[in-house]
Coordinates of C-alpha atoms in Angstrom, one line a residue:
Chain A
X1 CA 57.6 -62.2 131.7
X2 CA 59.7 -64.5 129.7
X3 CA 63.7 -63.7 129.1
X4 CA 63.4 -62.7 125.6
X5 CA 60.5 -59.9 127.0
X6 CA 62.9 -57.9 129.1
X7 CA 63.1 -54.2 126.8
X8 CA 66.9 -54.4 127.2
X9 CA 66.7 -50.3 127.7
X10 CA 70.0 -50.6 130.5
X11 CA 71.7 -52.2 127.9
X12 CA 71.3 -49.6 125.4
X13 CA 71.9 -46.6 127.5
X14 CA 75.2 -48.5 128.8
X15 CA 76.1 -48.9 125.4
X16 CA 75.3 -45.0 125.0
X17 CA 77.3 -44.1 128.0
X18 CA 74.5 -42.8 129.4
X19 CA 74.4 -44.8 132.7
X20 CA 74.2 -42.6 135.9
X21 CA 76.4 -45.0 138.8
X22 CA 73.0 -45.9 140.5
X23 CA 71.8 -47.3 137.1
X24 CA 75.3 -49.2 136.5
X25 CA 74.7 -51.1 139.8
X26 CA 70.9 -51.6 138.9
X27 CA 72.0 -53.1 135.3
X28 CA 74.3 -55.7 137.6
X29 CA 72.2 -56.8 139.6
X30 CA 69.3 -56.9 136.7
X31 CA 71.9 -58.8 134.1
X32 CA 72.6 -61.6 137.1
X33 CA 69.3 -62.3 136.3
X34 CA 68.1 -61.9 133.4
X35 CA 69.2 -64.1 130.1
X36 CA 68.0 -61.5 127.8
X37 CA 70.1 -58.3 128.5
X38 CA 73.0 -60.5 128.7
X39 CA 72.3 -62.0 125.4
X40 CA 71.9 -58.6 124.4
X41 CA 75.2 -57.0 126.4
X42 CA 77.5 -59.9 124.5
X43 CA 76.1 -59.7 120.7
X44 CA 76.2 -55.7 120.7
X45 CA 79.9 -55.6 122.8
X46 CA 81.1 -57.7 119.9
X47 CA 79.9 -55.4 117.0
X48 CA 81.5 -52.7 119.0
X49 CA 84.6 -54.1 118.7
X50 CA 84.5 -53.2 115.0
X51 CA 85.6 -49.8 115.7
X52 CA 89.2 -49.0 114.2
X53 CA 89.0 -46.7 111.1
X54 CA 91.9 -48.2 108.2
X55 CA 93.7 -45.1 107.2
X56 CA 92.5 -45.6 103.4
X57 CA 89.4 -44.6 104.5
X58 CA 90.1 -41.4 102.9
X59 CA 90.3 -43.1 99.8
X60 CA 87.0 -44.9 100.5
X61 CA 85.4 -41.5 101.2
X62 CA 86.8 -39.8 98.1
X63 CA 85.2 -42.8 95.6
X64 CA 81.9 -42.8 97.8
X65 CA 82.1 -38.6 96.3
X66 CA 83.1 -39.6 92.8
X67 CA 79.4 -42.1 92.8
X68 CA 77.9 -38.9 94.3
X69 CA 78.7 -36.9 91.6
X70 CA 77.7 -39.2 88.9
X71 CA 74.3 -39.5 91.2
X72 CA 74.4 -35.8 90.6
X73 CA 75.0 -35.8 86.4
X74 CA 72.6 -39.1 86.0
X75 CA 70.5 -39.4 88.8
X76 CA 68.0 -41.4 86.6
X77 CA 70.1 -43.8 85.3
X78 CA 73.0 -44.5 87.7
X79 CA 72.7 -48.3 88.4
X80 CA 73.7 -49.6 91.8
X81 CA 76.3 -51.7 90.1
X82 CA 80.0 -50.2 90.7
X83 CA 81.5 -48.6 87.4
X84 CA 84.0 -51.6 87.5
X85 CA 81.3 -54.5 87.5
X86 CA 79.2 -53.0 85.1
X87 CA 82.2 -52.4 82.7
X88 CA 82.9 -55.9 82.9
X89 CA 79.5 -57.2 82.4
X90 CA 79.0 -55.1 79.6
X91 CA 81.9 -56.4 78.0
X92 CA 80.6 -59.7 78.6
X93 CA 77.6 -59.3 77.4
X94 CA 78.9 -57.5 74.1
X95 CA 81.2 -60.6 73.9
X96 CA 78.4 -63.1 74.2
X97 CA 76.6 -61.2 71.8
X98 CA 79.4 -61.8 69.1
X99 CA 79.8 -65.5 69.9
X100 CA 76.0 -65.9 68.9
X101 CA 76.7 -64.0 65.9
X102 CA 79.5 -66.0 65.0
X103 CA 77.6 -69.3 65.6
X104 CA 74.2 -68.1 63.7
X105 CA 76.5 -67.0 60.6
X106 CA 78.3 -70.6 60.9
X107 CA 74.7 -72.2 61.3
X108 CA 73.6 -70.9 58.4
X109 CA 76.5 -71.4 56.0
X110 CA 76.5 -75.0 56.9
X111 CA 72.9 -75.0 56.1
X112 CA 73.5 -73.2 52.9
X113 CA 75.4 -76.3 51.8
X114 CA 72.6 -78.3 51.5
X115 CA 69.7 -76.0 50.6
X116 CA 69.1 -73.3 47.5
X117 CA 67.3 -70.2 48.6
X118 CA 64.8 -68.6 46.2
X119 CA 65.4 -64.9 47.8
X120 CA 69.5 -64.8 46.6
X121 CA 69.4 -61.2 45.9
X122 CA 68.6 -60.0 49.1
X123 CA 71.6 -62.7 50.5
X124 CA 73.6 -61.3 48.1
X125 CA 72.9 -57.8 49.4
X126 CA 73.5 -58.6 53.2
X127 CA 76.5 -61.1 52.2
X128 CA 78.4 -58.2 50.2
X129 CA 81.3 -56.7 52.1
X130 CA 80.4 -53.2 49.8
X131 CA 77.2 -53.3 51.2
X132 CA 78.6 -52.1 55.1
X133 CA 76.8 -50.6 57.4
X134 CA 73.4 -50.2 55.5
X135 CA 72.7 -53.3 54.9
X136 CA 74.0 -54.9 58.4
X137 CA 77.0 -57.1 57.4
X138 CA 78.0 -59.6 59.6
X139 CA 81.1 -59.1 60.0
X140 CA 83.8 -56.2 58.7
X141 CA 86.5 -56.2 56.2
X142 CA 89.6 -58.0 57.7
X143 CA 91.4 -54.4 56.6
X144 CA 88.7 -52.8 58.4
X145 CA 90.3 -48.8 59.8
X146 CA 89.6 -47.0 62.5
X147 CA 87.3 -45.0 60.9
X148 CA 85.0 -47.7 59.7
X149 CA 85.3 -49.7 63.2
X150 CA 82.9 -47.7 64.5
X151 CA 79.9 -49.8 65.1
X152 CA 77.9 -49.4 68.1
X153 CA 76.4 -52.3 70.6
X154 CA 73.1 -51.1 69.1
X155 CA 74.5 -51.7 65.6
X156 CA 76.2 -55.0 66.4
X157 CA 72.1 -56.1 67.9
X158 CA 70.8 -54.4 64.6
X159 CA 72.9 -56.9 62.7
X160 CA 71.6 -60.3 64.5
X161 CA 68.1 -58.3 63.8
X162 CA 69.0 -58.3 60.2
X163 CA 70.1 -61.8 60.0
X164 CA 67.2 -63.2 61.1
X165 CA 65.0 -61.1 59.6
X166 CA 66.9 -62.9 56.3
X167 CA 66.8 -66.1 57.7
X168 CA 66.9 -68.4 55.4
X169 CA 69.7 -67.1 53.8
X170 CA 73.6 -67.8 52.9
X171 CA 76.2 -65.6 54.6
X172 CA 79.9 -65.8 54.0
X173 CA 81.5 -67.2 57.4
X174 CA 83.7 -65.0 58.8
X175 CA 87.2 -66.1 58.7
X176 CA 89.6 -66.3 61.8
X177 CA 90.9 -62.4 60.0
X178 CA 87.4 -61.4 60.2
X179 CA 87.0 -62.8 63.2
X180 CA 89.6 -60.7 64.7
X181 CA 88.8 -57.8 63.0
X182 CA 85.1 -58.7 64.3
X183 CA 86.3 -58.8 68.0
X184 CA 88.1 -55.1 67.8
X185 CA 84.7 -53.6 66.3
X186 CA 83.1 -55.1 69.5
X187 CA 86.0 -53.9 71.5
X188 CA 85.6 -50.3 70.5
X189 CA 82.0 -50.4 70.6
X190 CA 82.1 -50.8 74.6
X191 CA 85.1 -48.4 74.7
X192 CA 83.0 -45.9 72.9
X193 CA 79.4 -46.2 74.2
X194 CA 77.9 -43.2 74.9
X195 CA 77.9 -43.6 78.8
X196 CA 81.5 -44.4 78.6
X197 CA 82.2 -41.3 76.7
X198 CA 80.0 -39.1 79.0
X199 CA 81.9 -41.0 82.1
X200 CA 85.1 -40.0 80.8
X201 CA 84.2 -36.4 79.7
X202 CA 83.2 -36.1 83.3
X203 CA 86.2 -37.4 84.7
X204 CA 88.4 -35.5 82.2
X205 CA 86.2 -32.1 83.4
X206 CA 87.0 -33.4 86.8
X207 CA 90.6 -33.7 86.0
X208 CA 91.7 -30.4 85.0
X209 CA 91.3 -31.0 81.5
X210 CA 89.0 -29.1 79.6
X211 CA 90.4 -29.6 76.4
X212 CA 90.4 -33.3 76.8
X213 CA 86.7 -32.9 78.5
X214 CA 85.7 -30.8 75.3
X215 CA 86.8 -33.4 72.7
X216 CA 85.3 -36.4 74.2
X217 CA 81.5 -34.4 74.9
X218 CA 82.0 -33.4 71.5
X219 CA 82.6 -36.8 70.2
X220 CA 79.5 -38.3 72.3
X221 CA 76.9 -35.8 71.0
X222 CA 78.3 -35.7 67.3
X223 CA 78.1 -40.0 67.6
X224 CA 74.9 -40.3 69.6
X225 CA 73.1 -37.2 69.3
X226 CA 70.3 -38.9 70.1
X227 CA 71.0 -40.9 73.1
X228 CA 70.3 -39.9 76.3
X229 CA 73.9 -39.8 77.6
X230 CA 74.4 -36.9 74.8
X231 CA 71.4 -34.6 76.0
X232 CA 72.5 -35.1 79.5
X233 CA 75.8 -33.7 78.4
X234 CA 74.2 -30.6 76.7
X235 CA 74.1 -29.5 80.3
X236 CA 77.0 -30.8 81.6
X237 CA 79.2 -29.7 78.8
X238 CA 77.5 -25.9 78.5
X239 CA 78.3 -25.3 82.7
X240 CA 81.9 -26.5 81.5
X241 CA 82.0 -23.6 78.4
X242 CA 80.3 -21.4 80.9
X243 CA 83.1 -21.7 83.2
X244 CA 85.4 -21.4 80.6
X245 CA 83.7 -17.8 79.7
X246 CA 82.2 -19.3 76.6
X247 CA 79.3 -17.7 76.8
X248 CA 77.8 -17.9 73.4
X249 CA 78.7 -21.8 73.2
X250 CA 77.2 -22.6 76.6
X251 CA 74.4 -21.3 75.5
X252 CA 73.5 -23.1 72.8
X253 CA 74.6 -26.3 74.7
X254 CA 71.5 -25.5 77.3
X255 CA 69.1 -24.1 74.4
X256 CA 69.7 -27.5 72.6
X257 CA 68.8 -29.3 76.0
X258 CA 65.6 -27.0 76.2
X259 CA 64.2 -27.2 73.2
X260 CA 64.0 -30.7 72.8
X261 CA 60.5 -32.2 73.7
X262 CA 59.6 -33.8 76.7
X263 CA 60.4 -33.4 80.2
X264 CA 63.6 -33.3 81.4
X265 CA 65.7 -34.1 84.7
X266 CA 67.7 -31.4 84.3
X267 CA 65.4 -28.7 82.8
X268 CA 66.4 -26.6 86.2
X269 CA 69.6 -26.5 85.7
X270 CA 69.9 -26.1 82.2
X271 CA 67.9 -23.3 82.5
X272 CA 70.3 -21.5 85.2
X273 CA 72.8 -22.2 82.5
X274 CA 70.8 -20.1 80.4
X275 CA 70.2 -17.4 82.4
X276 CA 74.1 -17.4 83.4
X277 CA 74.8 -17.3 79.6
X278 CA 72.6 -14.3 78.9
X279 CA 74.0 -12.5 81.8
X280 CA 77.4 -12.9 80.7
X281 CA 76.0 -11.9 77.0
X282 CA 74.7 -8.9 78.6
X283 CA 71.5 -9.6 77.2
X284 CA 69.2 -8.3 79.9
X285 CA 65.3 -9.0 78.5
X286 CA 66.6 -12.4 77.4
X287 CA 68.0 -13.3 80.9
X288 CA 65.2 -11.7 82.6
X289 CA 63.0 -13.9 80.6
X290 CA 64.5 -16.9 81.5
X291 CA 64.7 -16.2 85.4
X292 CA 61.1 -15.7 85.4
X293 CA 60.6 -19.0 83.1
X294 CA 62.8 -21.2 86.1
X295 CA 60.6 -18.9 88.8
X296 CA 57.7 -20.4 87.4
X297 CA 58.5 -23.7 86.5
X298 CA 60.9 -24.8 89.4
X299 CA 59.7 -22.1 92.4
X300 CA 61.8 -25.1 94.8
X301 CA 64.8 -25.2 92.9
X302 CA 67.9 -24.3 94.6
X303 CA 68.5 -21.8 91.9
X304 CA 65.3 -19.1 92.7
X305 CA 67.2 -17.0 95.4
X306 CA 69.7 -16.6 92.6
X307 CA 67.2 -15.6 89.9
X308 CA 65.5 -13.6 92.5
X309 CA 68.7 -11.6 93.4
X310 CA 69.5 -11.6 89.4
X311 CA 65.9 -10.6 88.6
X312 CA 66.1 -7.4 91.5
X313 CA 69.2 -6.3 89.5
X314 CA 68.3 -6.3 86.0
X315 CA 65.1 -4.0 87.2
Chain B
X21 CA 65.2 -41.4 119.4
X22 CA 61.5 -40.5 120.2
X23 CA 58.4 -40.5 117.9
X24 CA 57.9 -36.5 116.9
X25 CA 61.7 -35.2 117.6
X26 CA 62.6 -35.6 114.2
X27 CA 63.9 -32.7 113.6
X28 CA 67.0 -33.1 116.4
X29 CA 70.3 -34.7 116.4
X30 CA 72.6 -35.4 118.8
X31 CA 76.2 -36.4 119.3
X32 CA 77.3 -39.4 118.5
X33 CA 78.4 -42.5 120.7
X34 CA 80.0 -45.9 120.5
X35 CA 77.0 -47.5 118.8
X36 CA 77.8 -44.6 115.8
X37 CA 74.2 -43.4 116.7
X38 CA 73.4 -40.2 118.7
X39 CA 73.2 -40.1 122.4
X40 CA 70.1 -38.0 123.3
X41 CA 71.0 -36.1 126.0
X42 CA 72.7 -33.3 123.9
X43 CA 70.1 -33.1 121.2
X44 CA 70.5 -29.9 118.8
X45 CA 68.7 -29.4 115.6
X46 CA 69.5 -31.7 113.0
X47 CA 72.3 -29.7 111.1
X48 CA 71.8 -32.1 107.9
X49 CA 68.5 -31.9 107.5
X50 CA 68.3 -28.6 105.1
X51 CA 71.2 -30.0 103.3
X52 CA 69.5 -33.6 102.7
X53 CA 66.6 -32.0 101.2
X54 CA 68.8 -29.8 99.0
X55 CA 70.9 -32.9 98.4
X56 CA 67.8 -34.8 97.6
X57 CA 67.1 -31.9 94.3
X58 CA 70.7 -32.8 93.0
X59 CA 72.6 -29.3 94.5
X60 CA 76.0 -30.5 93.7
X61 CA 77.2 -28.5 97.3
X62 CA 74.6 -30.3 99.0
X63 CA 75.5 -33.9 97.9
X64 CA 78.6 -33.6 98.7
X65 CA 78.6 -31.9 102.2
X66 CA 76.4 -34.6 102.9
X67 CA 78.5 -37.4 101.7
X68 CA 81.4 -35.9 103.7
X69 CA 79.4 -35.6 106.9
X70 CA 77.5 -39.6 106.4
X71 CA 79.8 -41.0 104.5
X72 CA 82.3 -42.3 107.9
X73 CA 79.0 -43.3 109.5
X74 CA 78.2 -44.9 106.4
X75 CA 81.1 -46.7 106.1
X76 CA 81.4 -47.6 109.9
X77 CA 77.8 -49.8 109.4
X78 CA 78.9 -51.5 105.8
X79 CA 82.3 -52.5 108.1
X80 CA 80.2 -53.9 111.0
X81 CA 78.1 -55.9 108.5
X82 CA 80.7 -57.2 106.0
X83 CA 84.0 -56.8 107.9
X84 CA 87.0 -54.7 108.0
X85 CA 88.4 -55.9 105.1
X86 CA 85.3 -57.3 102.7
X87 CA 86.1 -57.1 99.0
X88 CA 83.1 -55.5 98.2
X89 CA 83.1 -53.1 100.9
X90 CA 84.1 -50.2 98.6
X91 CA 81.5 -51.2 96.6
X92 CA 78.9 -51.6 99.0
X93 CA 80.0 -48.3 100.7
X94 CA 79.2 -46.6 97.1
X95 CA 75.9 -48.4 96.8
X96 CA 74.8 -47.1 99.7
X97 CA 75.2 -43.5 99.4
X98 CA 73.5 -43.6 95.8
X99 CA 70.6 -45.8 98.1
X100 CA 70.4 -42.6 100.0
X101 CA 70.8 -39.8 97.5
X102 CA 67.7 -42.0 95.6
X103 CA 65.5 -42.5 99.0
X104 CA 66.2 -38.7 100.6
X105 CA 63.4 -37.7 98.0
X106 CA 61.3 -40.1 100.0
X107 CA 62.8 -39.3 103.4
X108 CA 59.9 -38.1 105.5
X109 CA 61.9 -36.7 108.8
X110 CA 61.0 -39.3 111.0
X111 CA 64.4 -39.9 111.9
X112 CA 67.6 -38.0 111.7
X113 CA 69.3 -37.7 108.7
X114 CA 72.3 -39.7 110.1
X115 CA 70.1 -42.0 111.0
X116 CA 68.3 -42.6 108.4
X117 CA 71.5 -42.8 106.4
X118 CA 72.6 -45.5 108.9
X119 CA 69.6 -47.6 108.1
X120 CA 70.0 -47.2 104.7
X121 CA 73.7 -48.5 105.0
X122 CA 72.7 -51.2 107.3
X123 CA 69.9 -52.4 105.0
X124 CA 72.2 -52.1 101.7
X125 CA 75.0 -54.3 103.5
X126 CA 72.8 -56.8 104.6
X127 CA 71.1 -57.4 100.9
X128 CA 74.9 -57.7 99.9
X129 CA 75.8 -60.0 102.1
X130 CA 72.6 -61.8 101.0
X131 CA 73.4 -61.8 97.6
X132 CA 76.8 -62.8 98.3
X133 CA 77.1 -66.7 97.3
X134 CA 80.8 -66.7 98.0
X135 CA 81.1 -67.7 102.0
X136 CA 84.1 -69.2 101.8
X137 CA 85.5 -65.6 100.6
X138 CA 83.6 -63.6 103.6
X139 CA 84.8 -65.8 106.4
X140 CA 88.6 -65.2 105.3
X141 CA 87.9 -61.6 105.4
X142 CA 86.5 -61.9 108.9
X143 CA 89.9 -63.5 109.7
X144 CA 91.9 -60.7 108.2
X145 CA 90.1 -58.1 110.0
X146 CA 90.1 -59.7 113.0
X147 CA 94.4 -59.7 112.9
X148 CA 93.6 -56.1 112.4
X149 CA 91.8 -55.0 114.6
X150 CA 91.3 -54.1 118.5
X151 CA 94.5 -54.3 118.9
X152 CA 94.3 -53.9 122.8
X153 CA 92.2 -56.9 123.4
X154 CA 93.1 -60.1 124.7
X155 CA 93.1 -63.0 121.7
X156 CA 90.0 -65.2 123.3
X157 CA 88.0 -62.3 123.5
X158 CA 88.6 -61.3 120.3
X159 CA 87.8 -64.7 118.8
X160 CA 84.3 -64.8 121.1
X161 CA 83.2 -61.4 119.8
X162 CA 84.2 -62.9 116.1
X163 CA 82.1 -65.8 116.8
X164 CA 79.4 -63.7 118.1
X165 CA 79.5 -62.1 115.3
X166 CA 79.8 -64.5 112.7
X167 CA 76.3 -66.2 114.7
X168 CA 74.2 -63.2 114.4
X169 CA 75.3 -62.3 111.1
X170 CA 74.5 -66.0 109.9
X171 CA 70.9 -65.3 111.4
X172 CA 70.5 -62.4 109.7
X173 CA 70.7 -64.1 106.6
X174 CA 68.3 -66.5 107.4
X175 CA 65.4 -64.5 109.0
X176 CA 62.4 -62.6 107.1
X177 CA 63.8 -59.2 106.5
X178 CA 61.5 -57.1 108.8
X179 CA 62.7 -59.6 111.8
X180 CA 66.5 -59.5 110.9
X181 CA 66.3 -55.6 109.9
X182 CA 65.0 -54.9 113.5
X183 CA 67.5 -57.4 115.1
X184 CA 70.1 -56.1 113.3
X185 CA 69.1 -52.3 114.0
X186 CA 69.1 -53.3 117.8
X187 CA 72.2 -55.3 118.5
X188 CA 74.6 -53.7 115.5
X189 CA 73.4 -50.0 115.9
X190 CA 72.4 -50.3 119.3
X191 CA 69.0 -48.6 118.4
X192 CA 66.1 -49.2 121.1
X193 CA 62.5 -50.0 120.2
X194 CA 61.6 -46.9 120.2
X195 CA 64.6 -45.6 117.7
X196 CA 63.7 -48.6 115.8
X197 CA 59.9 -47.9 115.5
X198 CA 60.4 -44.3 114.8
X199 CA 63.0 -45.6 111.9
X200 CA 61.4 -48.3 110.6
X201 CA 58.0 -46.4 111.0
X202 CA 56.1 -49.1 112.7
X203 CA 54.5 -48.9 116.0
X204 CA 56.8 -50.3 119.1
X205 CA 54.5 -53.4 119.7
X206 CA 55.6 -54.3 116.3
X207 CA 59.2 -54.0 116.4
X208 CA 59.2 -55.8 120.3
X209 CA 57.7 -58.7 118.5
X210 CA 59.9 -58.6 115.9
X211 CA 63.0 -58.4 118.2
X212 CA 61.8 -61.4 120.4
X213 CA 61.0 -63.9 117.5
X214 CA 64.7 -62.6 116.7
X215 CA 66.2 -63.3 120.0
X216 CA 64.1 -66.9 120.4
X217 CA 65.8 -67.8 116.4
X218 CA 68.9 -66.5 117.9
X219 CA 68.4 -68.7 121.1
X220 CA 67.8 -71.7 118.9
X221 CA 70.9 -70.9 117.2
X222 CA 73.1 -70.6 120.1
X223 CA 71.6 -74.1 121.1
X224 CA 71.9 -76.0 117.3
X225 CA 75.7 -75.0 117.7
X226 CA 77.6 -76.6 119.9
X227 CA 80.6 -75.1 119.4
X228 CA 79.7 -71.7 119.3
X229 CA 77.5 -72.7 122.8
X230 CA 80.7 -74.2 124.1
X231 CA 82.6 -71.0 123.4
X232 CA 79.8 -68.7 125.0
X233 CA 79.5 -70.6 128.3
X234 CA 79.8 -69.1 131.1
X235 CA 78.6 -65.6 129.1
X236 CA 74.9 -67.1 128.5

């Protein structure tokens, strides 16, 4: 047997504490002479030592919860990427996306000194500044308000779609103005994206702010109503109004969720919503209806001995 | 921990893993699989009962004071929440979440280009820690440390997944086949092609031999 065959099973139950005093002795002798447990005594001591526990673990522990509960609202789509890196990338990648913009507009105005297009008509159209969002411009009005800064990522992609789908074709370059004005549209498209809004509907909901937590779901499924942030806050935003004692509001939040097509992550719980809603409503067939529906649809869920009990009752 | 007493747990020792003497029924279970269909009680009981383990193995891996161990430490409890669908019972729950831990700090480090930036958190942490210890055998464990760490990163992952279960964890081939799920003969071949690479190691580096002489 060669040093690196010995099972090094002294070793581990030393490291256990699990060493009677006739098995201490037998490991000293054994480690005199063989390479292989000490080898494997030193390298485990010295991940030992890694034992204190800094007292902002606490902190550590209550962020490792926060990621938990986002697991919890999105457990699709959570990416591994902490919220702070992926913020930042998706800033950068918004910004990049405006830079090549920028540089296919100047590309083409400098091409438009040389050359004479047949299909002016249809530059005309996208070069417009009336024409706004329908026809894609390239970049807003210098004087550009709140209101009309709301262009999305997706939007800001749909315009290098549109410019190329134009291509060859004269655009006016933006000026620095526009530029700037081009920069904040960008700037409140990553500050309003739909998983930003849900994030920080959550967090609001988290924080003890309902009314805060209200406005922004609001604001993400009047915006996006078709994103998938939006439907995930159907159910998120109805357990919040359900809380609240909103009965007839919740409801409609996890009705809306249901009776969209396709299946869904959170059918289960949107559908204990429901049933929660009716109850509250008092309207007993309904409620009874719906228990039976999540009975037969989800019989693992963690919500059947609920409906169980609920469905006993209403009997 | 044995092949077919899954469903057990014991109480944990140095290592952070469970001594098997006191074995009692693996508390977490129930709540992992409710965890695992998105009860909101659930995850979090379970995040407050793995999460210090959790953290204990990203620390070994990355050091005290890593600036991506809060992010690392996050990672791997949404690895786990994703891969308790998939968990199987062939370990404990705490185990398994150790693994998963282990596993997530070691693609980090992997993935982490910035050396320069990981051996100056080593240093920190070691001003930090084990206070009681005397300064040379602090350094030797660092060193120690900083060696196997090193070979993890270099070694096909099965090979530095076993190693690292055995001499970070403190798991024996049998914990680590019963883990991994892979039969003992496997792993033991795994962990001596780990401790020859290591070997070779120890030999290639001079100063790190010089330091360890009179330990090897």
């Amino acid at each position: 047997m060669t040093a690196d065959e010995c099972r090094n099973e002294l070793v581990m139950m030393r490291r256990r504490d699990m060493l009677s005093s006739s098995q201490r002795v037998a490991l000293e002798q054994h480690q005199r002479e063989c390479s292989s447990c000490r080898l494997t005594r030193d390298f485990s001591d010295a991940f030992d030592e890694v034992e204190s526990i800094p007292p902002d673990d606490i902190n550590r522990l209550n962020a490792m919860l926060d990621a938990a509960s986002r697991w919890i609202d999105q457990p699709r789509s959570l990416t591994r990427i902490a919220d702070r890196k992926r913020s930042i990338r998706i800033a950068m990648l918004v910004a990049a996306l405006s830079v090549v913009t920028t540089a296919a507009a100047a590309s083409l105005v400098v091409r438009s000194q040389f050359w004479k297009f047949p299909n002016q008509a249809a530059i005309g159209a996208i070069a417009s500044p009336d024409s706004g969002k329908e026809s894609g411009s390239m970049a807003p009005p210098v004087t550009e308000t709140a209101d009309t800064a709301k262009t999305t990522a997706i939007e800001v992609r749909g315009t290098v779609a549109a410019v190329a789908a134009a291509t060859p074709t004269v655009l006016a370059a933006p000026t620095v103005g526009q530029s700037r004005g081009h920069a904040t549209v960008v700037a409140r498209a990553v500050e309003e994206s739909p998983s930003l809004l849900l994030q920080r509907a959550t967090d609001a909901r988290r924080a003890s702010n309902p009314s805060e937590a209200s406005r922004l779901f609001q604001r993400l499924q009047q915006r996006y109503p078709s994103s998938r942030e939006s439907q995930l806050s159907e159910v998120v935003y109805g357990s919040m109004l359900l809380e609240q004692g909103q009965a007839g509001p919740a409801l409609m939040q996890f009705q809306r969720y249901l009776s969209a097509s396709g299946g869904r992550n959170l059918s289960a719980e949107a559908l204990y919503g429901k049933g929660r809603a009716l109850a509250q409503l008092g309207r007993g067939a309904e409620e009874q209806a719906t228990w039976r529906t999540l009975l037969d649809q989800f019989p693992k869920s963690p919500y059947v001995s609920h409906a169980q009990k609920r469905l006993s009752l209403l009997k | 921990m044995l092949r077919g007493q899954s469903s057990t747990i014991s109480e944990p020792d140095k290592s952070g893993l469970q001594n098997p003497v006191t074995r009692r029924p693996d508390e977490l279970l129930a709540v992992a699989r409710e965890a695992a269909g998105g009860s909101p009680a659930a995850v979090r009981t379970l995040v407050l009962h793995v999460g210090p383990p959790i953290l204990m193995t990203v620390r070994k891996i990355l050091g005290t004071r890593h600036p991506d161990l809060d992010d690392v430490a996050q990672d791997s409890i949404i690895a786990l929440l994703d891969a308790l669908a998939g968990f199987r019972g062939d370990s404990s729950v705490l185990t398994f979440a150790h693994r998963v831990a282990l596993l997530t700090a070691l693609g980090a480090r992997r993935r982490n280009a910035t050396r320069q930036k990981y051996h100056t958190a080593v240093a920190l942490e070691q001003e930090s820690e084990s206070p009681d210890s005397c300064p040379q055998s602090r350094l030797l464990a660092k060193r120690r440390r900083e060696v196997m760490l090193g070979l993890l990163d270099s070694l096909p992952e099965p090979t530095a997944e076993a190693l690292a279960l055995h001499f970070v964890l403190g798991m024996t081939v049998e914990d680590i086949a019963a883990t991994v799920g892979a039969p003992e003969n496997t792993i033991w071949s795994r962990l001596r092609l780990g401790k020859q690479a290591l070997r070779r190691r120890l030999a290639d580096d001079q100063k790190v031999a010089a330091a360890l002489e009179g330990a090897l």
